[in-house]
Short mmCIF file of C-alpha atoms and ligand atoms in Angstrom, two decimals:
data_model
loop_
_atom_site.label_atom_id
_atom_site.label_comp_id
_atom_site.label_asym_id
_atom_site.label_seq_id
_atom_site.Cartn_x
_atom_site.Cartn_y
_atom_site.Cartn_z
CA UNK A 14 0.00 -0.03 0.01
CA UNK A 15 1.21 3.51 -0.84
CA UNK A 16 0.51 6.70 1.05
CA UNK A 17 0.67 10.40 0.22
CA UNK A 18 3.71 12.62 0.76
CA UNK A 19 2.14 14.51 3.62
CA UNK A 20 1.19 11.35 5.47
CA UNK A 21 4.77 9.98 5.01
CA UNK A 22 6.20 13.25 6.28
CA UNK A 23 3.98 13.18 9.37
CA UNK A 24 5.03 9.60 10.17
CA UNK A 25 8.71 10.45 9.68
CA UNK A 26 8.57 13.51 11.83
CA UNK A 27 7.42 11.34 14.78
CA UNK A 28 10.75 9.51 14.27
CA UNK A 29 12.79 12.70 14.53
CA UNK A 30 13.15 13.56 10.82
CA UNK A 31 12.84 17.28 10.11
CA UNK A 32 10.34 18.48 7.61
CA UNK A 33 9.32 21.96 6.35
CA UNK A 34 6.14 23.46 7.90
CA UNK A 35 3.08 22.51 6.00
CA UNK A 36 -0.61 21.85 6.07
CA UNK A 37 -3.32 20.07 4.00
CA UNK A 38 -6.03 21.75 1.90
CA UNK A 39 -9.17 20.52 0.28
CA UNK A 40 -10.10 23.76 -1.34
CA UNK A 41 -8.36 26.92 -2.71
CA UNK A 42 -9.80 28.88 0.31
CA UNK A 43 -8.26 26.51 2.76
CA UNK A 44 -4.91 26.57 0.70
CA UNK A 45 -4.68 30.24 1.23
CA UNK A 46 -5.54 29.93 4.88
CA UNK A 47 -2.83 27.30 5.32
CA UNK A 48 -0.22 29.54 3.81
CA UNK A 49 -1.25 32.23 6.30
CA UNK A 50 -0.87 29.70 9.21
CA UNK A 51 2.54 28.79 7.98
CA UNK A 52 3.74 32.36 7.49
CA UNK A 53 6.70 33.53 5.40
CA UNK A 54 6.72 34.92 1.94
CA UNK A 55 6.99 31.90 -0.48
CA UNK A 56 5.07 28.65 -0.44
CA UNK A 57 4.85 25.51 -2.47
CA UNK A 58 1.54 24.06 -3.49
CA UNK A 59 2.03 20.29 -3.90
CA UNK A 60 -0.47 17.98 -5.52
CA UNK A 61 -0.95 14.87 -3.39
CA UNK A 62 -1.19 11.84 -5.67
CA UNK A 63 0.43 8.38 -5.33
CA UNK A 64 3.13 9.00 -7.92
CA UNK A 65 6.54 10.65 -8.36
CA UNK A 66 7.55 13.07 -11.11
CA UNK A 67 4.91 15.65 -10.00
CA UNK A 68 7.29 18.55 -10.33
CA UNK A 69 7.93 17.92 -14.07
CA UNK A 70 4.25 17.34 -14.61
CA UNK A 71 3.17 20.66 -13.20
CA UNK A 72 1.98 19.34 -9.82
CA UNK A 73 4.36 21.32 -7.65
CA UNK A 74 3.88 25.15 -7.79
CA UNK A 75 5.95 27.75 -6.10
CA UNK A 76 3.75 30.76 -5.09
CA UNK A 77 4.53 34.22 -3.78
CA UNK A 78 1.10 35.54 -2.67
CA UNK A 79 -2.51 34.59 -1.97
CA UNK A 80 -3.62 35.03 -5.48
CA UNK A 81 -1.01 32.64 -6.86
CA UNK A 82 -1.90 30.09 -4.26
CA UNK A 83 -5.64 30.39 -5.00
CA UNK A 84 -4.93 30.11 -8.70
CA UNK A 85 -2.58 27.14 -8.45
CA UNK A 86 -5.07 25.41 -6.18
CA UNK A 87 -8.02 26.07 -8.37
CA UNK A 88 -6.11 24.66 -11.39
CA UNK A 89 -4.98 21.58 -9.57
CA UNK A 90 -8.10 20.44 -7.65
CA UNK A 91 -10.01 17.77 -9.55
CA UNK A 92 -7.44 17.53 -12.23
CA UNK A 93 -5.88 14.23 -13.33
CA UNK A 94 -2.21 14.68 -12.97
CA UNK A 95 -0.28 12.60 -15.51
CA UNK A 96 3.35 11.86 -14.63
CA UNK A 97 5.76 9.27 -16.04
CA UNK A 98 4.64 6.98 -13.16
CA UNK A 99 0.82 7.32 -13.42
CA UNK A 100 0.11 5.90 -16.87
CA UNK A 101 -1.83 7.91 -19.47
CA UNK A 102 -5.09 8.07 -17.43
CA UNK A 103 -3.11 9.97 -14.55
CA UNK A 104 -4.18 10.32 -10.84
CA UNK A 105 -6.89 12.45 -9.63
CA UNK A 106 -5.92 15.42 -7.28
CA UNK A 107 -8.28 15.66 -4.27
CA UNK A 108 -5.71 17.06 -1.72
CA UNK A 109 -3.05 19.75 -1.80
CA UNK A 110 -0.21 20.06 0.63
CA UNK A 111 0.87 23.76 1.25
CA UNK A 112 4.47 24.02 2.41
CA UNK A 113 6.93 26.74 3.35
CA UNK A 114 9.34 27.14 0.37
CA UNK A 115 12.75 26.17 1.39
CA UNK A 116 15.94 27.88 0.22
CA UNK A 117 17.76 24.85 -1.09
CA UNK A 118 21.63 24.61 -1.03
CA UNK A 119 21.87 20.97 -2.06
CA UNK A 120 19.54 18.14 -2.99
CA UNK A 121 20.40 14.59 -1.83
CA UNK A 122 18.82 11.20 -2.21
CA UNK A 123 18.14 8.81 0.74
CA UNK A 124 16.14 5.62 0.51
CA UNK A 125 15.50 2.46 2.19
CA UNK A 126 14.27 -0.70 0.29
CA UNK A 127 13.77 -4.29 1.16
CA UNK A 128 16.48 -6.15 -0.88
CA UNK A 129 15.18 -9.65 -1.40
CA UNK A 130 18.44 -11.09 -2.68
CA UNK A 131 20.37 -10.27 0.41
CA UNK A 132 17.30 -10.45 2.68
CA UNK A 133 18.27 -7.11 4.18
CA UNK A 134 16.98 -3.54 4.43
CA UNK A 135 19.16 -1.81 1.91
CA UNK A 136 20.19 1.91 2.42
CA UNK A 137 20.53 3.65 -1.09
CA UNK A 138 21.86 7.16 -0.82
CA UNK A 139 23.43 9.69 -3.30
CA UNK A 140 24.67 13.18 -3.27
CA UNK A 141 22.79 13.72 -6.57
CA UNK A 142 19.20 14.09 -5.36
CA UNK A 143 16.26 15.69 -6.99
CA UNK A 144 16.17 13.38 -9.94
CA UNK A 145 14.79 9.85 -9.87
CA UNK A 146 16.97 7.07 -8.59
CA UNK A 147 16.76 5.37 -11.93
CA UNK A 148 18.17 8.48 -13.56
CA UNK A 149 20.87 8.85 -10.94
CA UNK A 150 21.81 5.19 -11.62
CA UNK A 151 22.04 5.92 -15.28
CA UNK A 152 23.76 9.29 -15.20
CA UNK A 153 25.91 9.19 -12.05
CA UNK A 154 26.22 5.49 -10.93
CA UNK A 155 29.38 6.10 -9.03
CA UNK A 156 27.54 8.56 -6.71
CA UNK A 157 25.27 5.86 -5.32
CA UNK A 158 26.10 4.46 -1.80
CA UNK A 159 24.61 1.09 -0.73
CA UNK A 160 24.71 -0.22 2.69
CA UNK A 161 22.93 -3.49 3.80
CA UNK A 162 21.69 -3.21 7.41
CA UNK A 163 22.40 -6.16 9.75
CA UNK A 164 18.81 -7.08 10.86
CA UNK A 165 19.84 -8.51 14.24
CA UNK A 166 21.14 -5.10 15.43
CA UNK A 167 19.53 -2.56 13.08
CA UNK A 168 21.18 0.46 11.69
CA UNK A 169 24.06 1.62 13.91
CA UNK A 170 25.33 5.16 14.64
CA UNK A 171 28.53 4.57 12.94
CA UNK A 172 26.87 3.46 9.76
CA UNK A 173 24.73 6.49 9.69
CA UNK A 174 27.78 8.66 10.20
CA UNK A 175 29.58 6.80 7.30
CA UNK A 176 26.68 7.41 5.03
CA UNK A 177 26.68 11.20 6.02
CA UNK A 178 30.43 11.48 5.24
CA UNK A 179 29.99 9.40 2.03
CA UNK A 180 27.48 11.97 0.88
CA UNK A 181 30.02 14.72 1.46
CA UNK A 182 28.04 16.35 4.27
CA UNK A 183 30.00 18.85 6.33
CA UNK A 184 30.79 17.95 9.88
CA UNK A 185 28.23 20.54 11.18
CA UNK A 186 25.45 18.54 9.62
CA UNK A 187 26.50 15.08 10.68
CA UNK A 188 24.48 14.91 13.85
CA UNK A 189 21.25 16.06 12.04
CA UNK A 190 22.03 13.53 9.42
CA UNK A 191 22.51 10.68 11.83
CA UNK A 192 19.14 11.48 13.51
CA UNK A 193 17.48 11.55 10.06
CA UNK A 194 18.97 8.19 8.95
CA UNK A 195 18.43 6.37 12.17
CA UNK A 196 14.88 7.79 12.44
CA UNK A 197 14.02 6.79 8.88
CA UNK A 198 15.35 3.32 9.44
CA UNK A 199 13.28 2.93 12.70
CA UNK A 200 10.17 4.16 10.87
CA UNK A 201 10.74 1.62 8.13
CA UNK A 202 11.24 -1.24 10.56
CA UNK A 203 8.59 -0.31 13.17
CA UNK A 204 5.86 0.43 10.62
CA UNK A 205 6.43 -2.65 8.33
CA UNK A 206 7.40 -0.46 5.34
CA UNK A 207 8.81 -2.05 2.14
CA UNK A 208 10.14 1.29 0.84
CA UNK A 209 10.91 4.78 2.15
CA UNK A 210 12.37 7.29 -0.17
CA UNK A 211 13.32 10.84 0.69
CA UNK A 212 14.06 12.61 -2.50
CA UNK A 213 15.16 15.24 -2.19
CA UNK A 214 16.62 15.38 1.22
CA UNK A 215 17.95 18.89 1.16
CA UNK A 216 20.59 20.94 2.89
CA UNK A 217 18.99 24.44 3.33
CA UNK A 218 20.98 27.69 3.02
CA UNK A 219 20.32 28.09 6.75
CA UNK A 220 22.27 24.88 7.43
CA UNK A 221 19.41 22.50 8.17
CA UNK A 222 18.70 19.01 6.81
CA UNK A 223 15.00 18.67 5.71
CA UNK A 224 13.03 15.95 4.02
CA UNK A 225 11.39 17.87 1.22
CA UNK A 226 9.64 14.93 -0.49
CA UNK A 227 8.84 11.54 0.85
CA UNK A 228 7.32 8.37 -0.40
CA UNK A 229 6.46 5.30 1.70
CA UNK A 230 5.02 1.89 0.82
CA UNK A 231 3.85 -0.77 3.21
CA UNK A 232 3.64 -4.41 3.32
CA UNK A 233 0.06 -5.30 2.71
CA UNK A 234 0.25 -8.48 4.72
CA UNK A 235 1.32 -6.56 7.84
CA UNK A 236 -1.46 -3.90 7.69
CA UNK A 237 -3.63 -5.92 10.10
CA UNK A 238 -1.28 -5.02 12.91
CA UNK A 239 -0.71 -1.43 11.89
CA UNK A 240 -4.21 -0.03 11.97
CA UNK A 241 -2.99 3.57 12.00
CA UNK A 242 -1.17 2.96 8.71
CA UNK A 243 -4.05 0.92 7.21
CA UNK A 244 -6.40 3.90 7.77
CA UNK A 245 -4.17 6.14 5.59
CA UNK A 246 -5.27 4.27 2.53
CA UNK A 247 -6.63 6.55 -0.21
CA UNK A 248 -8.74 4.45 -2.63
CA UNK A 249 -9.06 7.29 -5.04
CA UNK A 250 -5.45 6.76 -5.93
CA UNK A 251 -5.77 3.07 -6.74
CA UNK A 252 -6.76 1.29 -9.93
CA UNK A 253 -10.51 0.93 -9.37
CA UNK A 254 -10.42 -2.57 -10.77
CA UNK A 255 -7.83 -3.65 -8.23
CA UNK A 256 -9.56 -1.91 -5.44
CA UNK A 257 -12.96 -3.59 -6.07
CA UNK A 258 -11.27 -6.97 -6.38
CA UNK A 259 -9.32 -6.33 -3.07
CA UNK A 260 -12.58 -5.43 -1.37
CA UNK A 261 -14.10 -8.75 -2.59
CA UNK A 262 -11.12 -10.78 -1.46
CA UNK A 263 -9.99 -11.52 -4.94
CA UNK A 264 -6.31 -11.06 -6.11
CA UNK A 265 -6.35 -8.91 -9.18
CA UNK A 266 -3.73 -7.01 -11.18
CA UNK A 267 -4.89 -4.80 -13.98
CA UNK A 268 -2.88 -4.95 -17.16
CA UNK A 269 -3.07 -3.20 -20.44
CA UNK A 270 -4.30 -5.89 -22.86
CA UNK A 271 -7.78 -7.07 -23.85
CA UNK A 272 -8.03 -10.69 -22.73
CA UNK A 273 -9.67 -11.04 -19.37
CA UNK A 274 -8.46 -13.92 -17.33
CA UNK A 275 -10.01 -15.95 -14.48
CA UNK A 276 -7.61 -18.42 -13.04
CA UNK A 277 -7.07 -20.24 -9.86
CA UNK A 278 -3.68 -20.05 -8.31
CA UNK A 279 -0.87 -17.51 -8.99
CA UNK A 280 1.42 -19.98 -10.69
CA UNK A 281 -1.17 -21.15 -13.18
CA UNK A 282 -2.09 -17.44 -13.70
CA UNK A 283 1.50 -16.64 -14.55
CA UNK A 284 1.78 -19.58 -16.89
CA UNK A 285 -1.49 -18.50 -18.62
CA UNK A 286 -0.23 -14.93 -19.10
CA UNK A 287 2.86 -16.43 -20.75
CA UNK A 288 0.82 -18.63 -23.02
CA UNK A 289 -1.53 -15.80 -24.11
CA UNK A 290 1.60 -13.67 -25.00
CA UNK A 291 3.05 -16.65 -26.79
CA UNK A 292 -0.15 -16.86 -28.85
CA UNK A 293 0.35 -13.15 -29.69
CA UNK A 294 -2.42 -11.96 -27.37
CA UNK A 295 -2.36 -9.43 -24.50
CA UNK A 296 -3.86 -10.15 -21.08
CA UNK A 297 -6.17 -7.40 -19.69
CA UNK A 298 -5.59 -8.63 -16.08
CA UNK A 299 -4.14 -11.14 -13.78
CA UNK A 300 -6.92 -12.48 -11.71
CA UNK A 301 -6.44 -15.35 -9.19
CA UNK A 302 -9.66 -16.55 -7.67
CA UNK A 303 -7.79 -18.75 -5.30
CA UNK A 304 -7.96 -22.48 -4.35
CA UNK A 305 -11.37 -22.98 -2.83
CA UNK A 306 -13.47 -20.77 -5.14
CA UNK A 307 -17.18 -21.17 -4.67
CA UNK A 308 -19.74 -20.58 -7.44
CA UNK A 309 -20.44 -17.13 -5.92
CA UNK A 310 -16.71 -16.27 -6.06
CA UNK A 311 -16.47 -17.30 -9.67
CA UNK A 312 -19.51 -15.17 -10.36
CA UNK A 313 -17.85 -12.12 -8.65
CA UNK A 314 -14.78 -12.61 -10.58
CA UNK A 315 -16.73 -12.65 -13.85
CA UNK A 316 -18.61 -9.49 -12.89
CA UNK A 317 -15.32 -7.73 -12.24
CA UNK A 318 -13.56 -8.83 -15.31
CA UNK A 319 -16.48 -7.98 -17.62
CA UNK A 320 -16.91 -4.54 -16.05
CA UNK A 321 -13.61 -3.65 -17.47
CA UNK A 322 -14.39 -1.96 -20.85
CA UNK A 323 -11.03 -3.05 -22.31
CA UNK A 324 -11.95 -6.77 -21.99
CA UNK A 325 -12.84 -8.16 -25.44
CA UNK A 326 -12.43 -11.90 -24.80
CA UNK A 327 -12.32 -14.02 -21.60
CA UNK A 328 -10.28 -17.06 -20.70
CA UNK A 329 -11.25 -19.15 -17.73
CA UNK A 330 -8.53 -21.54 -16.78
CA UNK A 331 -9.11 -23.72 -13.77
CA UNK A 332 -7.05 -26.60 -12.47
CA UNK A 333 -9.13 -28.00 -9.68
CA UNK A 334 -7.20 -29.67 -6.90
CA UNK A 335 -8.85 -28.33 -3.80
CA UNK A 336 -11.48 -26.73 -5.96
CA UNK A 337 -14.08 -28.71 -8.00
CA UNK A 338 -14.74 -28.18 -11.70
CA UNK A 339 -18.50 -28.54 -11.24
CA UNK A 340 -18.53 -25.60 -8.79
CA UNK A 341 -16.59 -23.40 -11.10
CA UNK A 342 -18.85 -24.36 -13.99
CA UNK A 343 -21.91 -23.48 -11.86
CA UNK A 344 -20.27 -20.13 -11.10
CA UNK A 345 -19.70 -19.53 -14.77
CA UNK A 346 -23.41 -20.30 -15.65
CA UNK A 347 -24.67 -18.34 -12.68
CA UNK A 348 -22.60 -15.27 -13.69
CA UNK A 349 -23.70 -15.40 -17.40
CA UNK A 350 -27.31 -15.75 -16.53
CA UNK A 351 -27.26 -12.33 -14.87
CA UNK A 352 -24.56 -10.56 -16.88
CA UNK A 353 -24.42 -9.88 -20.58
CA UNK A 354 -21.25 -11.19 -22.04
CA UNK A 355 -20.71 -10.22 -25.59
CA UNK A 356 -17.09 -11.17 -25.54
CA UNK A 357 -16.11 -14.67 -26.64
CA UNK A 358 -15.50 -17.03 -23.74
CA UNK A 359 -12.96 -19.84 -23.59
CA UNK A 360 -13.07 -22.29 -20.63
CA UNK A 361 -10.47 -24.79 -19.80
CA UNK A 362 -11.25 -27.07 -16.95
CA UNK A 363 -9.02 -29.84 -15.56
CA UNK A 364 -8.80 -31.83 -12.30
CA UNK A 365 -11.48 -32.85 -9.76
CA UNK A 366 -14.92 -33.52 -11.23
CA UNK A 367 -13.88 -32.29 -14.73
CA UNK A 368 -16.48 -34.46 -16.51
CA UNK A 369 -19.32 -32.97 -14.33
CA UNK A 370 -18.05 -29.54 -14.91
CA UNK A 371 -17.84 -29.91 -18.73
CA UNK A 372 -21.37 -31.40 -18.73
CA UNK A 373 -22.85 -28.36 -16.78
CA UNK A 374 -21.24 -26.03 -19.33
CA UNK A 375 -22.30 -28.05 -22.38
CA UNK A 376 -25.84 -28.42 -21.02
CA UNK A 377 -26.18 -24.62 -20.27
CA UNK A 378 -26.75 -23.69 -23.92
CA UNK A 379 -24.23 -20.85 -23.46
CA UNK A 380 -21.80 -20.09 -26.29
CA UNK A 381 -18.76 -21.35 -24.42
CA UNK A 382 -15.66 -22.44 -26.27
CA UNK A 383 -14.15 -25.43 -24.47
CA UNK A 384 -10.43 -26.27 -24.39
CA UNK A 385 -8.54 -29.28 -22.98
CA UNK A 386 -4.99 -27.93 -22.49
CA UNK A 387 -3.52 -24.64 -21.52
CA UNK A 388 -1.94 -24.08 -24.94
CA UNK A 389 -5.26 -24.90 -26.74
CA UNK A 390 -7.05 -22.46 -24.39
CA UNK A 391 -4.60 -19.62 -25.14
CA UNK A 392 -4.70 -20.21 -28.93
CA UNK A 393 -8.45 -20.44 -28.94
CA UNK A 394 -8.98 -17.24 -26.96
CA UNK A 395 -6.63 -15.28 -29.08
CA UNK A 396 -8.22 -16.60 -32.21
CA UNK A 397 -11.71 -15.92 -31.00
CA UNK A 398 -10.71 -12.41 -29.94
CA UNK A 399 -9.29 -11.72 -33.45
CA UNK A 400 -12.38 -13.03 -35.00
CA UNK A 401 -14.85 -11.14 -32.95
CA UNK A 402 -12.82 -7.76 -33.10
CA UNK A 403 -11.33 -8.04 -36.56
CA UNK A 404 -7.94 -7.00 -34.99
P1 LIG B 502 8.20 14.98 -7.16
O1 LIG B 502 9.33 14.15 -6.79
O2 LIG B 502 6.88 14.31 -7.21
O3 LIG B 502 8.46 15.79 -8.45
P2 LIG B 502 8.99 16.80 -5.03
O4 LIG B 502 8.38 16.97 -3.82
O5 LIG B 502 10.33 16.03 -5.01
O6 LIG B 502 7.97 16.11 -6.16
O7 LIG B 502 9.22 18.20 -5.73
C1 LIG B 502 9.98 18.45 -6.88
C2 LIG B 502 10.98 19.53 -6.71
O8 LIG B 502 10.29 20.73 -6.27
C3 LIG B 502 12.02 19.19 -5.62
O9 LIG B 502 13.07 18.47 -6.18
C4 LIG B 502 12.42 20.57 -5.12
O10 LIG B 502 13.39 21.11 -5.94
C5 LIG B 502 11.12 21.35 -5.35
N1 LIG B 502 10.46 21.48 -4.04
C6 LIG B 502 9.60 20.64 -3.45
N2 LIG B 502 9.17 21.01 -2.19
C7 LIG B 502 9.77 22.18 -1.97
C8 LIG B 502 9.81 23.14 -0.94
N3 LIG B 502 9.06 22.89 0.19
N4 LIG B 502 10.51 24.22 -1.00
C9 LIG B 502 11.28 24.35 -2.13
N5 LIG B 502 11.29 23.65 -3.18
C10 LIG B 502 10.57 22.56 -3.16
MG1 LIG B 503 10.54 13.92 -5.24
#
C-alpha cells in the first residue's frame, strides 16, 4: 500500500526527521488559509497523488502571494495529474499540501528498500538528489552508496555517520544526518514498510537538513497489525479494478491488454499470461480466484472482469485440486445468466470433477468455447478475440 507525501512526512516527523512546515488543503480557500498559518513569503503548493515526477508534470507550484496560491489550487483540484509514473489516465488530485518554500543549497537522495536477494534492508543514498533514482543510476552511478543493514542489530550510529560522510555532508550537519537516517530506518522497521524514499533530502541555505519529499510503501500483509497505517489508504489513488477486487477478497492486477483472465492459483495465472503472450495476445488482467473458489466467487470474478471495458475476450483456466470443476462451471453459468457477455469466452477445466463440470457448461446452452489444454485455451481465446474484433 502506498500513502501520500504529507502522510509519510507526518510519520517520519514522529521519528525525528525534520520536515518543512506545512498543512493540508481540500479547497483553494483552505490553501490560502494554510499559507497564512505557515507564515513567510513563499510557499509551495503540492498535488498529493500516489506517484513521483509531480514537479515535471506541473503538480508542484511555487507561489509568492494569496492570489497565486488560489490560482494554483483552483487549477490543480479535480485535475488528473499525468506523470511518467501514473500511466496515461493519470491520478486525480483531491488534496493539496501547502508547504513553506525552502531555500535549497543542495539536494540529496536517501532511500531504504527491502532487498530480497540479500534479505536485508538496503540503504541507497546519493549526493545527486532531486532526480529519480533510476536516472541517478544511469547518469551518475558512481555517486550511489549502498549499505545493507544487519537485521539482528538494526542500523548503527557509525553506519549513519559513514553514510553522512559518504554523501559529502560537512561535519556541522552530521548529527542532524544521523538523526534523520536512524529515524527513517526505525520508521521503516517499526511500521512494516517496504520502501521509504526521501528525494530530495535537502541541505538548506540556513544549514538544516530537511526531508522535502517523501514516499512510503507498506507491506499489505502486515497492515492488520498497523491499523494507524491501514487507515491512511486513499482508494481514489488506486486502480478501481484492483480496489474492487481487493474489497471482494480477490487477487487482481490490472494490465493493459484485452483478454480477461479468471484463473485459480498464481502459478497457473503466470503460466497462462505467458501462453497468451506466446499466442500473440495481450492479457487485460491477472485474476487469481484462489484455491477453494465457490460458485459465488467465480460469479464475482466474472462481474469484475466484464466490467472492464477493455476486455474483449475472456479465458477461464481452472485446475481443480482443492477446487471442483462442477462448482466453477456452476459459477460461470450463474454469472452469465445475470450478466451480458458479448465477448467470446473460452473455458479450460482440468482436475477434480472435470467431467461433471464440462457437462454443466455443455448443457447450459451458453456459447462457451471449450479447451482441454493450456496451450489450446490460449490459442483459442486469441483466435476468438481476433475473429470477434477483426484486429
Ligand atoms: P516530485 O518528486 O513528485 O516531483 P518533489 O516534492 O520532490 O515532487 O518536488 C519536486 C522539486 O520541487 C524538488 O526536487 C524541489 O526542488 C522542489 N520542491 C519541493 N518542495 C519544496 C519546498 N518545500 N521548497 C522548495 N522547493 C521545493
Ligand atoms: Mg521527489
